[in-house]
């Protein structure tokens, strides 16, 4: 059987970025820049004051305190054309205003005393060029300030905006169709009768698509017959990617793979050596990825997390598509019945001092949803480890919102 790592490798080898679009800067946050950005001009564009104070000539200020005549005023937004600092004089200047001709330092207002508005007394010694932001000091015209592949955060937005870009070229968010399958499923809105199950997978998968940054398109439920599968999967295949839930095991009603194949989806794998999630399948239709996930709610979420999410991130141009992985020490013994597969255990994480500790978030059967609510991470137990003792180290993939911090008694 294909290993966990081989399966993910096959998926990622077959995924490429989904195309480029221009979006406004605020909508670009969290997206991946698709082109290098080169500075169209120097930044700052002209020498300007870093402080509210006085523009002065260093040569006049050798001995402090010294008295200068105030001959002008430059607030932010003013032009310095025609304004200059003559010997023995100073120009009052506000932060961001252009440095007038003749000045080679700015004295902050806190280090002065103004007498009558016409004269100023400087109290502190002055260093050459102090408190001036020089033209091109931050960025020079023509310099590459950002490379394609950069994730846009508020600082990137600031840089793009400073250079007058209203729009940013980013990788497109793929539209991801979600199809659930099963005769037992009912939609939200009524209490299930015996034998019925509320279609929760559609919503958890759509939410996971949204959380990854892509656009979910809910197609609905395919019933356990070929015709219904053909209709729903047909709609699903119009999206940029398709995720299905259930109907992918070896039961005689498990039609997803069969119908997908009839519809031209080339299957690249079926069955992976993981627990939960063994029946997962992956295929391609005209280059578009098709993920067939198992129906148990936990299995569908875990396989989404480990297989679909990295693929969607790659489609959106991300280079780091795997969750941060680190080592944690087990707080519980783990008895692993099916140790021929990689176990993906739902765990809680705690930090005590410098170390992370993993504890099982509850019973690990895939039908049990609550362990997922309590889990902050997935512990990856390699095949062949039938028993692991408390204190042993495991790799964990952090996907939660927080790690409990345990304050130890000193
Ligand atoms: P299957 O792979 O079709 O045999 O389904 C496996 C299990 O997952 C069954 O217990 C189903 O009832 C459950 N299941 C399948 N689809 C969904 C769904 N959309 N929402 C919640 N549970 C589901
Ligand atoms: Mg089924």
mmCIF file of C-alpha atoms and ligand atoms in Angstrom, residues 181-184 224 246-247 253-254, ligand 2:
data_model
loop_
_atom_site.group_PDB
_atom_site.id
_atom_site.type_symbol
_atom_site.label_atom_id
_atom_site.label_comp_id
_atom_site.label_asym_id
_atom_site.label_seq_id
_atom_site.Cartn_x
_atom_site.Cartn_y
_atom_site.Cartn_z
ATOM 1 C CA UNK A 181 -22.545 10.879 -1.121
ATOM 2 C CA UNK A 182 -24.875 8.520 0.683
ATOM 3 C CA UNK A 183 -28.507 7.433 0.853
ATOM 4 C CA UNK A 184 -28.463 7.886 4.623
ATOM 5 C CA UNK A 224 -26.016 5.869 -3.894
ATOM 6 C CA UNK A 246 -17.818 8.837 1.464
ATOM 7 C CA UNK A 247 -18.642 6.100 -1.004
ATOM 8 C CA UNK A 253 -22.661 0.980 -2.910
ATOM 9 C CA UNK A 254 -19.308 2.760 -2.990
HETATM 10 MG MG1 LIG B 2 -21.954 5.568 1.793
#
